[in-house]
Tab-separated table of C-alpha atoms in Angstrom:
chain	number	residue	atom	x	y	z
O	1	UNK	CA	3.121	-23.192	-15.524
O	2	UNK	CA	6.095	-24.849	-13.763
O	3	UNK	CA	7.490	-21.330	-13.328
O	4	UNK	CA	4.082	-20.665	-11.477
O	5	UNK	CA	4.163	-24.020	-9.392
O	6	UNK	CA	7.893	-22.592	-8.302
O	7	UNK	CA	6.932	-19.628	-6.825
O	8	UNK	CA	4.393	-20.375	-4.948
O	9	UNK	CA	6.708	-23.472	-3.649
O	10	UNK	CA	9.148	-20.862	-2.723
O	11	UNK	CA	6.694	-18.519	-0.894
O	12	UNK	CA	4.630	-21.133	1.094
O	13	UNK	CA	6.875	-21.713	4.138
O	14	UNK	CA	6.337	-17.563	4.672
O	15	UNK	CA	2.847	-18.221	4.295
O	16	UNK	CA	2.271	-21.035	6.522
O	17	UNK	CA	4.409	-19.223	9.153
O	18	UNK	CA	2.080	-16.652	8.778
O	19	UNK	CA	-1.366	-18.508	9.154
O	20	UNK	CA	-0.251	-20.692	11.612
O	21	UNK	CA	0.374	-17.370	14.337
O	22	UNK	CA	-2.527	-15.952	13.115
O	23	UNK	CA	-4.247	-19.457	13.999
O	24	UNK	CA	-2.424	-19.787	17.383
O	25	UNK	CA	-3.384	-16.016	18.354
O	26	UNK	CA	-6.946	-17.001	17.583
O	27	UNK	CA	-6.900	-19.695	19.063
O	28	UNK	CA	-5.582	-18.633	22.175
O	29	UNK	CA	-7.980	-16.121	22.091
O	30	UNK	CA	-11.162	-17.991	21.703
O	31	UNK	CA	-9.941	-20.255	24.987
O	32	UNK	CA	-9.241	-17.015	26.782
O	33	UNK	CA	-12.501	-16.163	26.383
O	34	UNK	CA	-14.253	-19.551	26.958
O	35	UNK	CA	-11.894	-19.334	29.883
O	36	UNK	CA	-12.535	-16.149	31.139
O	37	UNK	CA	-16.303	-15.670	30.251
O	38	UNK	CA	-17.669	-19.119	30.257
O	39	UNK	CA	-19.594	-18.626	33.494
O	40	UNK	CA	-22.095	-15.218	33.396
O	41	UNK	CA	-20.905	-12.326	32.867
O	42	UNK	CA	-20.143	-9.230	35.411
O	43	UNK	CA	-20.048	-6.505	33.300
O	44	UNK	CA	-23.000	-6.365	30.975
O	45	UNK	CA	-22.131	-8.547	28.124
O	46	UNK	CA	-25.491	-9.118	27.014
O	47	UNK	CA	-26.685	-5.370	26.826
O	48	UNK	CA	-23.261	-5.129	24.478
O	49	UNK	CA	-23.932	-7.711	22.312
O	50	UNK	CA	-25.979	-5.549	19.670
O	51	UNK	CA	-22.398	-3.197	19.651
O	52	UNK	CA	-20.399	-6.555	19.366
O	53	UNK	CA	-22.532	-7.652	16.183
O	54	UNK	CA	-22.536	-3.983	14.443
O	55	UNK	CA	-18.527	-4.320	14.919
O	56	UNK	CA	-18.601	-7.924	13.825
O	57	UNK	CA	-20.770	-6.980	10.290
O	58	UNK	CA	-18.628	-3.817	10.289
O	59	UNK	CA	-15.577	-6.093	9.711
O	60	UNK	CA	-17.270	-8.692	7.605
O	61	UNK	CA	-17.746	-6.106	4.955
O	62	UNK	CA	-14.635	-4.591	5.313
O	63	UNK	CA	-12.442	-8.209	4.232
O	64	UNK	CA	-15.400	-8.470	1.578
O	65	UNK	CA	-14.307	-5.629	0.142
O	66	UNK	CA	-10.441	-6.074	0.681
O	67	UNK	CA	-8.644	-3.692	-1.666
O	68	UNK	CA	-5.583	-3.663	-3.525
O	69	UNK	CA	-3.251	-0.427	-3.230
O	70	UNK	CA	-0.813	0.689	-5.439
O	71	UNK	CA	2.165	-2.159	-6.059
O	72	UNK	CA	1.278	-5.259	-4.198
O	73	UNK	CA	-0.667	-4.186	-1.304
O	74	UNK	CA	-4.055	-5.961	-0.114
O	75	UNK	CA	-5.830	-3.744	2.316
O	76	UNK	CA	-9.146	-3.774	4.113
O	77	UNK	CA	-8.933	-0.083	5.796
O	78	UNK	CA	-12.353	-0.341	7.187
O	79	UNK	CA	-12.485	-3.931	8.663
O	80	UNK	CA	-9.035	-2.276	10.757
O	81	UNK	CA	-10.647	1.113	11.499
O	82	UNK	CA	-13.778	-1.050	12.874
O	83	UNK	CA	-11.756	-3.540	14.595
O	84	UNK	CA	-9.432	-0.713	15.911
O	85	UNK	CA	-12.464	1.165	17.912
O	86	UNK	CA	-13.662	-2.401	19.134
O	87	UNK	CA	-10.158	-2.737	20.638
O	88	UNK	CA	-10.728	0.900	22.173
O	89	UNK	CA	-14.263	1.169	23.351
O	90	UNK	CA	-14.849	1.949	26.821
O	91	UNK	CA	-18.883	2.456	26.685
O	92	UNK	CA	-21.590	1.752	24.480
O	93	UNK	CA	-24.592	2.105	24.641
O	94	UNK	CA	-25.205	4.787	26.380
O	95	UNK	CA	-22.817	4.426	29.261
O	96	UNK	CA	-22.530	0.843	29.453
O	97	UNK	CA	-19.233	-0.546	30.356
O	98	UNK	CA	-17.569	-2.217	28.440
O	99	UNK	CA	-15.358	-4.506	30.425
O	100	UNK	CA	-14.711	-7.008	27.931
O	101	UNK	CA	-10.780	-8.075	27.369
O	102	UNK	CA	-8.463	-8.016	24.533
O	103	UNK	CA	-9.315	-12.091	24.010
O	104	UNK	CA	-12.603	-11.124	23.025
O	105	UNK	CA	-11.805	-8.533	20.709
O	106	UNK	CA	-9.115	-10.785	19.045
O	107	UNK	CA	-11.635	-13.462	19.011
O	108	UNK	CA	-14.378	-11.824	17.475
O	109	UNK	CA	-12.008	-9.910	14.835
O	110	UNK	CA	-10.438	-13.435	13.711
O	111	UNK	CA	-13.929	-14.790	13.163
O	112	UNK	CA	-14.898	-11.988	11.141
O	113	UNK	CA	-12.131	-11.884	9.197
O	114	UNK	CA	-12.677	-15.656	8.365
O	115	UNK	CA	-16.462	-14.959	7.328
O	116	UNK	CA	-15.267	-11.752	5.326
O	117	UNK	CA	-12.925	-14.091	3.275
O	118	UNK	CA	-15.860	-16.514	1.540
O	119	UNK	CA	-16.386	-14.411	-1.056
O	120	UNK	CA	-12.643	-14.363	-1.963
O	121	UNK	CA	-12.397	-18.156	-1.348
O	122	UNK	CA	-15.433	-18.686	-3.935
O	123	UNK	CA	-14.191	-16.344	-6.569
O	124	UNK	CA	-10.686	-17.753	-6.340
O	125	UNK	CA	-9.239	-14.849	-5.669
O	126	UNK	CA	-5.276	-14.204	-4.415
O	127	UNK	CA	-5.512	-14.753	-0.414
O	128	UNK	CA	-2.508	-13.742	1.730
O	129	UNK	CA	-1.814	-15.143	4.866
O	130	UNK	CA	0.473	-12.941	5.755
O	131	UNK	CA	-1.642	-9.931	5.563
O	132	UNK	CA	-4.157	-11.451	7.263
O	133	UNK	CA	-2.323	-12.545	10.160
O	134	UNK	CA	-0.592	-8.886	10.011
O	135	UNK	CA	-3.682	-7.311	10.471
O	136	UNK	CA	-4.524	-10.149	13.158
O	137	UNK	CA	-1.540	-9.346	14.722
O	138	UNK	CA	-1.597	-5.303	14.777
O	139	UNK	CA	-5.708	-5.802	16.651
O	140	UNK	CA	-3.831	-7.830	18.954
O	141	UNK	CA	-1.396	-5.148	20.313
O	142	UNK	CA	-3.549	-2.339	19.939
O	143	UNK	CA	-6.258	-4.388	21.923
O	144	UNK	CA	-3.905	-6.020	24.771
O	145	UNK	CA	-2.067	-2.151	25.167
O	146	UNK	CA	-5.556	-0.333	25.708
O	147	UNK	CA	-7.240	-3.277	27.929
O	148	UNK	CA	-4.868	-5.264	29.487
O	149	UNK	CA	-1.142	-3.464	30.034
O	150	UNK	CA	-1.451	-1.777	33.253
O	151	UNK	CA	0.223	1.698	32.768
O	152	UNK	CA	-0.734	3.804	36.232
O	153	UNK	CA	-1.118	1.878	39.893
O	154	UNK	CA	-1.550	-1.282	38.418
O	155	UNK	CA	-4.672	0.133	36.152
O	156	UNK	CA	-5.059	-0.422	32.510
O	157	UNK	CA	-6.093	2.651	29.965
O	158	UNK	CA	-9.793	0.870	29.794
O	159	UNK	CA	-10.243	1.399	34.021
O	160	UNK	CA	-8.572	4.871	33.583
O	161	UNK	CA	-10.474	6.070	30.811
O	162	UNK	CA	-13.407	7.367	32.713
O	163	UNK	CA	-11.403	9.593	34.748
O	164	UNK	CA	-9.786	11.273	31.767
O	165	UNK	CA	-10.715	14.446	29.867
O	166	UNK	CA	-12.029	13.039	25.767
O	167	UNK	CA	-8.995	15.053	24.516
O	168	UNK	CA	-6.639	12.952	26.730
O	169	UNK	CA	-8.351	9.864	25.876
O	170	UNK	CA	-8.505	11.000	22.423
O	171	UNK	CA	-4.876	11.303	22.264
O	172	UNK	CA	-3.800	8.165	23.835
O	173	UNK	CA	-6.386	6.280	21.335
O	174	UNK	CA	-4.731	7.583	18.572
O	175	UNK	CA	-0.916	7.179	19.805
O	176	UNK	CA	-1.845	3.204	20.468
O	177	UNK	CA	-3.690	2.803	17.106
O	178	UNK	CA	-0.867	4.308	15.594
O	179	UNK	CA	2.207	1.942	17.488
O	180	UNK	CA	-0.064	-0.978	16.414
O	181	UNK	CA	-0.510	-0.397	12.385
O	182	UNK	CA	3.271	0.661	12.645
O	183	UNK	CA	4.327	-2.788	13.973
O	184	UNK	CA	1.587	-4.018	11.136
O	185	UNK	CA	3.739	-1.909	8.374
O	186	UNK	CA	7.051	-3.572	10.317
O	187	UNK	CA	5.806	-7.047	9.883
O	188	UNK	CA	4.909	-6.014	5.996
O	189	UNK	CA	8.219	-4.917	5.379
O	190	UNK	CA	9.591	-8.240	7.014
O	191	UNK	CA	7.484	-10.165	4.301
O	192	UNK	CA	8.219	-7.856	1.485
O	193	UNK	CA	11.783	-8.270	1.782
O	194	UNK	CA	11.655	-12.204	2.293
O	195	UNK	CA	9.649	-12.275	-0.451
O	196	UNK	CA	11.937	-9.686	-2.734
O	197	UNK	CA	15.142	-10.596	-1.457
O	198	UNK	CA	15.045	-6.736	-1.098
O	199	UNK	CA	17.220	-5.054	1.871
O	200	UNK	CA	15.070	-4.565	5.244
O	201	UNK	CA	15.284	-0.990	5.557
O	202	UNK	CA	14.458	-0.278	2.154
O	203	UNK	CA	11.353	-2.505	2.316
O	204	UNK	CA	10.593	-0.551	5.449
O	205	UNK	CA	10.572	2.614	4.110
O	206	UNK	CA	8.371	2.121	0.913
O	207	UNK	CA	6.407	0.456	3.237
O	208	UNK	CA	6.264	3.252	6.234
O	209	UNK	CA	5.556	5.957	3.011
O	210	UNK	CA	2.751	4.492	1.783
O	211	UNK	CA	1.145	3.303	4.652
O	212	UNK	CA	1.760	6.965	6.353
O	213	UNK	CA	-1.636	8.510	5.335
O	214	UNK	CA	-3.714	5.362	5.858
O	215	UNK	CA	-2.428	4.755	9.222
O	216	UNK	CA	-2.992	8.236	10.324
O	217	UNK	CA	-6.684	7.885	9.113
O	218	UNK	CA	-7.269	4.412	10.546
O	219	UNK	CA	-5.595	5.610	13.908
O	220	UNK	CA	-7.899	8.966	13.775
O	221	UNK	CA	-11.122	6.511	12.654
O	222	UNK	CA	-10.832	4.206	15.142
O	223	UNK	CA	-10.456	7.070	18.095
O	224	UNK	CA	-13.380	8.764	16.661
O	225	UNK	CA	-15.656	5.647	16.327
O	226	UNK	CA	-14.527	4.449	20.036
O	227	UNK	CA	-15.291	7.672	21.432
O	228	UNK	CA	-18.604	8.423	19.807
O	229	UNK	CA	-19.995	5.119	20.931
O	230	UNK	CA	-20.795	6.408	24.625
O	231	UNK	CA	-22.934	9.140	23.433
O	232	UNK	CA	-24.325	7.772	20.004
O	233	UNK	CA	-24.390	4.010	20.492
O	234	UNK	CA	-24.224	1.894	17.802
O	235	UNK	CA	-25.043	4.005	15.299
O	236	UNK	CA	-21.761	5.689	15.600
O	237	UNK	CA	-20.008	2.593	13.897
O	238	UNK	CA	-21.349	2.862	10.395
O	239	UNK	CA	-22.172	6.462	10.358
O	240	UNK	CA	-17.977	7.136	11.053
O	241	UNK	CA	-16.898	4.645	9.021
O	242	UNK	CA	-18.911	5.836	6.123
O	243	UNK	CA	-16.073	8.176	4.939
O	244	UNK	CA	-13.319	5.871	5.185
O	245	UNK	CA	-15.449	3.804	2.996
O	246	UNK	CA	-15.816	6.303	0.690
O	247	UNK	CA	-12.103	6.860	0.596
O	248	UNK	CA	-11.210	3.588	-0.084
O	249	UNK	CA	-13.356	3.538	-3.566
O	250	UNK	CA	-11.523	6.463	-4.347
O	251	UNK	CA	-7.886	4.626	-3.665
O	252	UNK	CA	-9.035	0.944	-5.071
O	253	UNK	CA	-10.397	3.149	-8.726
O	254	UNK	CA	-6.794	4.908	-9.036
O	255	UNK	CA	-5.037	1.730	-8.263
O	256	UNK	CA	-6.944	0.051	-11.030
O	257	UNK	CA	-6.034	2.664	-13.457
O	258	UNK	CA	-2.937	2.297	-12.759
O	259	UNK	CA	-2.891	-1.120	-13.610
O	260	UNK	CA	-4.532	-0.258	-16.373
O	261	UNK	CA	-1.921	2.425	-17.423
O	262	UNK	CA	1.052	-0.758	-16.568
O	263	UNK	CA	-1.193	-3.342	-18.468
O	264	UNK	CA	-0.854	-0.720	-21.375
O	265	UNK	CA	2.817	0.125	-21.439
O	266	UNK	CA	3.625	-3.772	-21.512
O	267	UNK	CA	1.127	-4.002	-24.424
O	268	UNK	CA	2.951	-1.356	-26.273
O	269	UNK	CA	6.642	-3.071	-25.248
O	270	UNK	CA	5.309	-5.921	-27.476
O	271	UNK	CA	4.995	-3.304	-30.723
O	272	UNK	CA	8.601	-4.128	-31.330
O	273	UNK	CA	8.053	-8.382	-31.165
O	274	UNK	CA	5.026	-7.554	-33.613
O	275	UNK	CA	7.068	-5.933	-35.831
O	276	UNK	CA	9.339	-8.682	-36.001
O	277	UNK	CA	12.289	-6.365	-34.373
O	278	UNK	CA	12.825	-8.441	-31.120
O	279	UNK	CA	12.814	-11.798	-30.171
O	280	UNK	CA	9.068	-12.922	-28.570
O	281	UNK	CA	9.193	-12.402	-24.537
O	282	UNK	CA	12.710	-10.186	-24.500
O	283	UNK	CA	10.905	-7.033	-23.062
O	284	UNK	CA	9.475	-9.081	-20.421
O	285	UNK	CA	12.194	-10.997	-19.560
O	286	UNK	CA	14.807	-7.663	-19.272
O	287	UNK	CA	11.973	-6.106	-17.220
O	288	UNK	CA	11.240	-9.241	-15.118
O	289	UNK	CA	15.743	-9.562	-14.099
O	290	UNK	CA	15.771	-5.751	-13.932
O	291	UNK	CA	13.122	-5.688	-11.242
O	292	UNK	CA	14.888	-8.256	-9.499
O	293	UNK	CA	17.853	-6.830	-9.599
O	294	UNK	CA	17.019	-3.077	-8.188
O	295	UNK	CA	14.953	-4.712	-5.452
O	296	UNK	CA	18.187	-6.113	-4.699
O	297	UNK	CA	20.221	-3.424	-4.582
O	298	UNK	CA	17.549	-1.544	-2.682
O	299	UNK	CA	15.936	0.606	-5.065
O	300	UNK	CA	13.124	2.810	-3.753
O	301	UNK	CA	9.123	1.877	-5.211
O	302	UNK	CA	9.175	4.535	-7.114
O	303	UNK	CA	12.456	3.594	-8.496
O	304	UNK	CA	11.446	0.387	-9.603
O	305	UNK	CA	8.669	1.217	-11.271
O	306	UNK	CA	10.390	3.476	-13.549
O	307	UNK	CA	12.740	0.771	-13.456
O	308	UNK	CA	10.296	-1.818	-14.649
O	309	UNK	CA	8.726	0.408	-17.555
O	310	UNK	CA	11.823	1.651	-18.774
O	311	UNK	CA	12.910	-1.849	-19.174
O	312	UNK	CA	9.740	-2.936	-20.632
O	313	UNK	CA	10.033	0.320	-23.278
O	314	UNK	CA	14.117	-0.182	-24.137
O	315	UNK	CA	13.714	-1.623	-27.541
O	316	UNK	CA	10.867	0.502	-28.565
O	317	UNK	CA	13.454	2.828	-30.676
O	318	UNK	CA	13.882	-0.124	-32.497
O	319	UNK	CA	10.954	0.773	-34.607
O	320	UNK	CA	12.491	3.547	-36.538
O	321	UNK	CA	15.085	1.259	-38.183
O	322	UNK	CA	14.831	0.412	-41.923
O	323	UNK	CA	16.220	-2.492	-41.428
O	324	UNK	CA	15.660	-4.980	-38.283
O	325	UNK	CA	18.836	-6.398	-36.068
O	326	UNK	CA	19.610	-9.763	-36.837
O	327	UNK	CA	17.638	-11.800	-33.693
O	328	UNK	CA	16.734	-7.982	-32.287
O	329	UNK	CA	20.352	-8.172	-29.960
O	330	UNK	CA	21.056	-4.534	-29.828
O	331	UNK	CA	24.158	-5.781	-27.827
O	332	UNK	CA	25.501	-6.748	-31.213
O	333	UNK	CA	25.008	-3.562	-32.772
O	334	UNK	CA	27.184	-1.195	-33.260
O	335	UNK	CA	27.792	1.464	-30.791
O	336	UNK	CA	26.437	4.277	-32.991
O	337	UNK	CA	23.260	1.940	-33.712
O	338	UNK	CA	22.642	1.419	-30.412
O	339	UNK	CA	22.923	5.239	-29.609
O	340	UNK	CA	20.552	6.018	-32.062
O	341	UNK	CA	17.763	3.280	-30.608
O	342	UNK	CA	18.361	4.872	-27.516
O	343	UNK	CA	17.423	7.908	-28.477
O	344	UNK	CA	14.883	7.673	-30.587
O	345	UNK	CA	13.063	4.764	-27.577
O	346	UNK	CA	13.566	8.307	-25.337
O	347	UNK	CA	11.661	10.699	-27.940
O	348	UNK	CA	9.164	8.333	-28.421
O	349	UNK	CA	8.522	7.899	-24.592
O	350	UNK	CA	8.697	11.382	-23.841
O	351	UNK	CA	5.976	11.964	-26.398
O	352	UNK	CA	3.498	10.830	-23.663
O	353	UNK	CA	4.190	13.683	-21.432
O	354	UNK	CA	3.875	11.769	-18.351
O	355	UNK	CA	7.041	9.331	-18.644
O	356	UNK	CA	9.899	11.902	-18.669
O	357	UNK	CA	11.788	9.843	-15.647
O	358	UNK	CA	11.552	6.903	-17.872
O	359	UNK	CA	12.320	8.508	-21.193
O	360	UNK	CA	16.121	9.775	-19.208
O	361	UNK	CA	16.533	6.327	-18.587
O	362	UNK	CA	15.872	5.001	-21.961
O	363	UNK	CA	18.315	7.825	-23.159
O	364	UNK	CA	21.419	6.560	-21.077
O	365	UNK	CA	20.607	3.257	-21.034
O	366	UNK	CA	23.646	2.333	-23.930
O	367	UNK	CA	26.170	4.995	-21.765
O	368	UNK	CA	29.394	2.763	-20.961
O	369	UNK	CA	30.272	2.630	-16.974
O	370	UNK	CA	33.409	4.503	-17.775
O	371	UNK	CA	31.704	7.121	-18.515
O	372	UNK	CA	30.810	7.323	-14.361
O	373	UNK	CA	34.201	6.060	-13.487
O	374	UNK	CA	36.547	8.253	-15.387
O	375	UNK	CA	34.012	10.930	-16.436
O	376	UNK	CA	31.796	11.195	-13.258
O	377	UNK	CA	28.695	11.390	-15.235
O	378	UNK	CA	25.256	10.998	-13.515
O	379	UNK	CA	24.194	7.845	-14.938
O	380	UNK	CA	20.753	6.003	-13.231
O	381	UNK	CA	21.348	3.196	-11.621
O	382	UNK	CA	18.542	2.283	-13.661
O	383	UNK	CA	19.757	2.914	-16.991
O	384	UNK	CA	22.861	0.230	-15.895
O	385	UNK	CA	21.066	-2.581	-14.752
O	386	UNK	CA	18.768	-2.222	-18.045
O	387	UNK	CA	22.138	-2.484	-20.171
O	388	UNK	CA	23.469	-5.232	-18.047
O	389	UNK	CA	19.891	-7.519	-17.848
O	390	UNK	CA	19.810	-6.465	-22.015
O	391	UNK	CA	22.940	-7.894	-22.910
O	392	UNK	CA	22.568	-10.932	-20.627
O	393	UNK	CA	19.147	-11.608	-22.288
O	394	UNK	CA	20.530	-11.199	-25.994
O	395	UNK	CA	23.074	-13.157	-25.436
O	396	UNK	CA	21.564	-16.545	-23.662
O	397	UNK	CA	18.058	-16.346	-24.997
O	398	UNK	CA	14.429	-17.033	-24.110
O	399	UNK	CA	15.749	-20.768	-22.820
O	400	UNK	CA	19.196	-20.490	-21.625
O	401	UNK	CA	20.804	-23.459	-20.957
O	402	UNK	CA	24.237	-23.734	-18.662
O	403	UNK	CA	26.774	-23.219	-21.604
O	404	UNK	CA	24.562	-20.233	-22.948
O	405	UNK	CA	24.813	-19.191	-19.201
O	406	UNK	CA	28.210	-19.128	-18.785
O	407	UNK	CA	29.052	-17.896	-22.219
O	408	UNK	CA	26.480	-14.773	-21.452
O	409	UNK	CA	28.619	-13.757	-17.878
O	410	UNK	CA	31.994	-14.697	-19.144
O	411	UNK	CA	31.403	-11.889	-22.391
O	412	UNK	CA	29.520	-10.013	-19.879
O	413	UNK	CA	32.504	-9.733	-17.145
O	414	UNK	CA	34.576	-9.269	-20.371
O	415	UNK	CA	33.400	-5.287	-19.864
O	416	UNK	CA	33.189	-5.346	-16.389
O	417	UNK	CA	34.093	-1.737	-15.201
O	418	UNK	CA	34.189	-0.598	-18.397
O	419	UNK	CA	31.210	-1.610	-20.468
O	420	UNK	CA	29.038	-2.783	-17.351
O	421	UNK	CA	28.794	-1.543	-13.650
O	422	UNK	CA	30.589	-4.125	-11.432
O	423	UNK	CA	27.971	-3.684	-8.854
O	424	UNK	CA	25.090	-4.276	-10.970
O	425	UNK	CA	26.978	-7.554	-12.373
O	426	UNK	CA	27.367	-8.872	-8.434
O	427	UNK	CA	23.500	-8.343	-8.378
O	428	UNK	CA	22.754	-9.896	-11.717
O	429	UNK	CA	25.061	-13.123	-10.609
O	430	UNK	CA	23.118	-13.437	-6.997
O	431	UNK	CA	19.763	-13.008	-9.077
O	432	UNK	CA	20.469	-15.520	-11.194
O	433	UNK	CA	22.000	-17.967	-8.883
O	434	UNK	CA	18.794	-17.602	-7.131
O	435	UNK	CA	16.686	-18.570	-9.787
O	436	UNK	CA	17.217	-21.686	-12.067
O	437	UNK	CA	15.039	-20.392	-15.036
O	438	UNK	CA	17.860	-17.577	-16.110
O	439	UNK	CA	20.736	-20.112	-16.032
O	440	UNK	CA	19.474	-23.676	-17.045
O	441	UNK	CA	20.430	-25.202	-13.749
O	442	UNK	CA	19.712	-26.555	-10.519
O	443	UNK	CA	18.902	-23.590	-7.761
O	444	UNK	CA	21.044	-24.381	-4.249
């Protein structure tokens, strides 16, 4: 319980900053809407109320069904596509000019997001203010670029749109949407790098790769809806958002399967605990520490996932032992026994037929770093990380005191450059320094 409380406190400043930005943007937009549109509008706002109401409902529905992509990403594709279309609508219905400005887009989007979060609040689901703030800021960028920024002769894209060919207008809409969504990816990468203490460049690469397909789909869908409103009216909104909804449903199913897969591996990793081969929680602690080091060293998301699976299963080979190692501490076992455990664990994992990369990591986890330094062997970084983390947890235990932490680090430093990769050990020291759970001391 204390551990969760500490994690929440650490994440709080980032969430507060993101929430403050979103709130300021929303209130500013609403204030501008009030100032600009307090008097009777001159562009037929009343005629556009059905369209605005339809967009409001579409964004709310999208937020209600906000899904979780692979990893830790929470997205609302339907809401984003609807908001982008609203930001770039030129005329609806049937030729009625949509002369409203960016503040109205931001205000309606923010209100819809807030209403869409009510079910999540009632069910006490996780809500990340930073994700919401990033989405709102991306929509703000798209609306401002399309409706407020002059690009030729003092005219905005909205004002020039009636004189452009449909294909040119569609291309401009897609480019604006893609740029706005790229800004969102950039902000997500900043948040992720801050949370995981990972290099920003790697965080941005992972976010960009993960969001590339979705960004293309959202950009095309937003432009399509905005263009189709002129001839079709509000019917275009649900009609062209429906395929995206089906895609979102499929992605959520895939994410659910992946979460079940990960939970199965976590359960399998406890087999050695139930059999009395390892101490309770050993695999989970090694995995958590390995993930922190992998992120610190800039491993890709795919590599970090393989690292997590391998760290959870790194002791699975102990089930082949006729007699358990005292305390399950493989670091104290004879080198031949360590190699046998690693080999047997890799063979067990290979039987799944889908974890070949994990098996390679497991097989090499006991190999000394000198094989890389002296013989030039290609030893996976994940194997080197698990070797260090396993040694630390074996020697420091589940509740490390300051004395046990110092003794474990001293023992690891004795094998620096021979048994253990110096870069990994340095990363271990920095990760441990950040988190008092591992050291039994106060964080700085």
